[in-house]
């Protein structure tokens, strides 16, 4: 296996140069789990390339926050046409860069909230929730969770989007009372991990009773593993909403292709692929597998609009940090 | 060999790779400088505790290994290379399987009716760092013991020295040279700890400087703050290296005939050594065995992508080990006093700042995806340099002092000198260093993530992808492949070095 590196690099570059000569290329910047072998990336690529006569190329510098950081580093010189995977908590920061352009006309979306923004297009969404094993007595609210003996794992809001989601959730549900709830939750928190996968790993290894994830997480275990032992109990305060967004860059080299891709993202085919590989609800009402569709849904949706979320973020993280550092 | 140009070129290249990216990130600055005292205090505290404890535990274990001969000794010495090569998340899960809330230690305590222990907190962070780094310290210190010439030991025994006299006249001077460097390496590793500290720290109390850098570059996008924190990390490390340099004194044992004589005192010392070795073996093998048990059932059903990624990782590891060894040998043989500082700094370099800076330097020129593997190779080579240097430096300097004048008189220079004088005497440390370098660059994730070519991942990246896609079982299987390959590479080089040398 001792091949010279230049050969490796050449092998990597060859398809690029060959492709660049005859077909237009659409560059999409997204987060890593979207493009991995098990995410929506490969199937979406196959489906879109069939209808567009182009090459779809994904670049993934890390998680959603890393995508935004990459974009800020590149600025107007970015080679990306479309950015996919920022969420509503990052949207205000993304809009403030001024790098995005409104997209062409697209079909309307079905979300728990009204969506009016014409730059950022929702392609899937979910509610944050705590995933636990069936059998234990599930709590019915954040407050009950705080009073229970359950040991939970959460993610750090300073390095992870779900972690930030939980801080926003508590903020939206409790407002000025948020620090008091964090104080009560502190003894339930077994530990805080840098990212989602470490936390979920700790839960599946039996180290923790519950983990912060999405209410749709059990769908993966049912559909992919045939395992219905995982549940995500519904809480009375409501659940915080995460909407994942795609947007076209103002200086895209392929603006028409970018518009076509955004429209394609909301097609029945793409929406079905995304739901069952990204394990989030589709942004348009497409038929879902029975187990997925039958998952319990929250009665109340909590949501801070992007501007409020951006303004609330730093103080809310500071409160979280103060409460858990005691 | 004594020429100064080569070491200067190598040192310059290393510094450029560490400071260049930092400067590029700093140039992006929009925010202010910031130091966060609680974060800094926790970072230094856990690193100092981890380093001190690792070294304190490593000395008696290394002494036991040096003075006893028993069946399986070679295997145990080889096994010491394993924990340190584990990818962080694998190590953490292995430790939790042993010491966690539902781990076997707590289950055993519960059976005995004793209260359960919590691993989360400062003590958990230190425990993990000791698990990861103590074996490395044992190997480094063991080298020192093996470097005591047989002639001195024989003389001591002829003079009727007891264990206490041997300790005073031979072992302590040797430790004085080896120990400071060992402590500093571990201190610097723990200084940049990110995932271990966060996952086992139990909450934001356990925030390290590296996490603050991560936050500054990700959510608040404040490159100025990130660069200043990264510079602070480098300064801390540089200060520690300078301090260690003041303490460390070469023992000046003089030349021997390249053999060792074991000194094996009987009685209670024998029992103590046996107990020490048994305890250390149990502590190290328990989490490793649990990792293997967890991953083994998945091996048959791993996706083909795992094997492709494995091939990619091995290629990168081989290339970067070759680079590391060349640079380390040049620096270790050089008479320059500050070579040690240059060769230790990469440990304290923030991988996120380094990756971001390299990205800023390269992306205007070409697509980052295309450079993912070459950049990984180069960066891993630099990140492994401190270990290779630390392993090679004491013996290389001893060879230079002991044989340099004679070789000069004989006009033995260049390749011939390397072949006849230096390489035969450095065979064992060279093998060990090559093994560590290769295995380290198998497991490193720090920089590649930013340059990731999602369709051509290295094995550590693939493990992460599997975990990110809910596939924890397959991730455990792929992690086992990664650990087995890293350890295999390490064994191959290490054995190659030890084979044919009676040390």
Coordinates of C-alpha atoms in Angstrom, one line a residue, chain A residues 40-161:
Chain A
X40 CA -28.9 11.4 2.1
X41 CA -25.9 12.6 -0.1
X42 CA -25.2 9.5 -2.3
X43 CA -28.9 8.9 -3.2
X44 CA -29.7 12.5 -3.8
X45 CA -26.6 12.8 -6.0
X46 CA -27.8 9.8 -8.1
X47 CA -31.3 11.2 -8.4
X48 CA -30.4 14.8 -9.2
X49 CA -27.7 14.0 -11.7
X50 CA -30.2 11.9 -13.7
X51 CA -32.4 14.9 -14.3
X52 CA -30.0 17.8 -14.5
X53 CA -27.2 16.5 -16.8
X54 CA -24.7 17.9 -14.4
X55 CA -22.3 16.8 -11.7
X56 CA -23.3 17.3 -8.1
X57 CA -20.4 17.7 -5.8
X58 CA -20.7 17.8 -2.0
X59 CA -18.0 19.3 0.3
X60 CA -18.3 18.7 4.0
X61 CA -15.9 20.5 6.4
X62 CA -17.6 19.2 9.6
X63 CA -20.9 19.8 11.4
X64 CA -23.3 22.7 10.6
X65 CA -21.4 25.2 12.7
X66 CA -18.2 24.2 10.7
X67 CA -20.1 24.8 7.5
X68 CA -20.9 28.4 8.5
X69 CA -17.3 28.9 9.7
X70 CA -16.0 27.7 6.4
X71 CA -18.3 30.0 4.6
X72 CA -17.1 33.0 6.6
X73 CA -13.5 32.1 5.9
X74 CA -14.1 32.0 2.2
X75 CA -16.5 34.9 2.0
X76 CA -17.4 36.1 -1.5
X77 CA -14.6 34.0 -3.0
X78 CA -16.4 30.8 -2.0
X79 CA -16.7 28.2 -4.8
X80 CA -19.9 26.8 -3.4
X81 CA -23.2 27.4 -5.2
X82 CA -25.5 26.1 -2.5
X83 CA -25.2 25.7 1.3
X84 CA -27.2 23.0 2.9
X85 CA -27.7 22.1 6.5
X86 CA -27.6 25.4 8.5
X87 CA -30.4 25.5 11.0
X88 CA -32.7 28.3 12.3
X89 CA -30.3 28.9 15.3
X90 CA -27.5 29.8 12.9
X91 CA -29.7 31.5 10.3
X92 CA -29.4 35.1 11.6
X93 CA -25.6 34.8 11.6
X94 CA -25.7 33.3 8.1
X95 CA -28.0 36.1 6.8
X96 CA -25.7 38.7 8.3
X97 CA -22.8 37.6 6.1
X98 CA -24.8 39.0 3.1
X99 CA -23.5 36.0 1.0
X100 CA -27.0 34.6 0.2
X101 CA -29.4 35.4 -2.5
X102 CA -33.2 34.8 -2.6
X103 CA -34.1 31.5 -4.3
X104 CA -36.5 31.1 -7.3
X105 CA -40.1 30.2 -6.8
X106 CA -40.5 26.9 -4.9
X107 CA -43.5 24.9 -3.6
X108 CA -44.8 25.8 -0.2
X109 CA -43.6 23.8 2.8
X110 CA -45.4 22.1 5.7
X111 CA -43.8 23.0 9.0
X112 CA -45.3 23.4 12.5
X113 CA -44.6 27.1 12.1
X114 CA -45.4 29.6 9.3
X115 CA -42.4 30.0 7.0
X116 CA -42.0 33.3 5.1
X117 CA -38.3 33.7 4.5
X118 CA -37.5 33.7 0.7
X119 CA -33.7 33.2 1.1
X120 CA -33.5 30.1 3.3
X121 CA -35.4 27.1 2.2
X122 CA -36.4 24.5 4.8
X123 CA -35.7 20.9 3.5
X124 CA -36.3 19.0 6.7
X125 CA -37.1 19.6 10.4
X126 CA -37.5 17.9 13.7
X127 CA -38.2 18.4 17.4
X128 CA -35.4 18.0 19.9
X129 CA -36.3 15.3 22.5
X130 CA -34.8 12.9 25.0
X131 CA -34.4 9.4 23.8
X132 CA -34.6 6.6 26.4
X133 CA -35.2 2.9 26.7
X134 CA -38.8 1.6 26.9
X135 CA -39.5 0.2 30.4
X136 CA -38.2 3.0 32.6
X137 CA -40.9 5.4 33.8
X138 CA -40.7 8.2 31.3
X139 CA -40.9 11.8 32.5
X140 CA -43.7 14.0 31.1
X141 CA -41.9 17.3 31.2
X142 CA -38.5 18.9 31.5
X143 CA -39.5 19.7 35.0
X144 CA -40.4 16.1 35.8
X145 CA -37.1 15.1 34.2
X146 CA -35.3 17.5 36.6
X147 CA -37.1 15.9 39.6
X148 CA -36.4 12.3 38.5
X149 CA -33.3 10.2 39.2
X150 CA -32.7 9.7 35.5
X151 CA -29.1 10.3 34.4
X152 CA -28.9 12.1 31.1
X153 CA -26.2 13.0 28.6
X154 CA -26.4 16.3 26.8
X155 CA -24.1 18.0 24.3
X156 CA -22.1 21.1 24.8
X157 CA -23.9 24.2 23.3
X158 CA -20.5 25.7 22.6
X159 CA -19.5 22.9 20.2
X160 CA -22.7 21.2 19.0
X161 CA -26.0 22.2 17.4

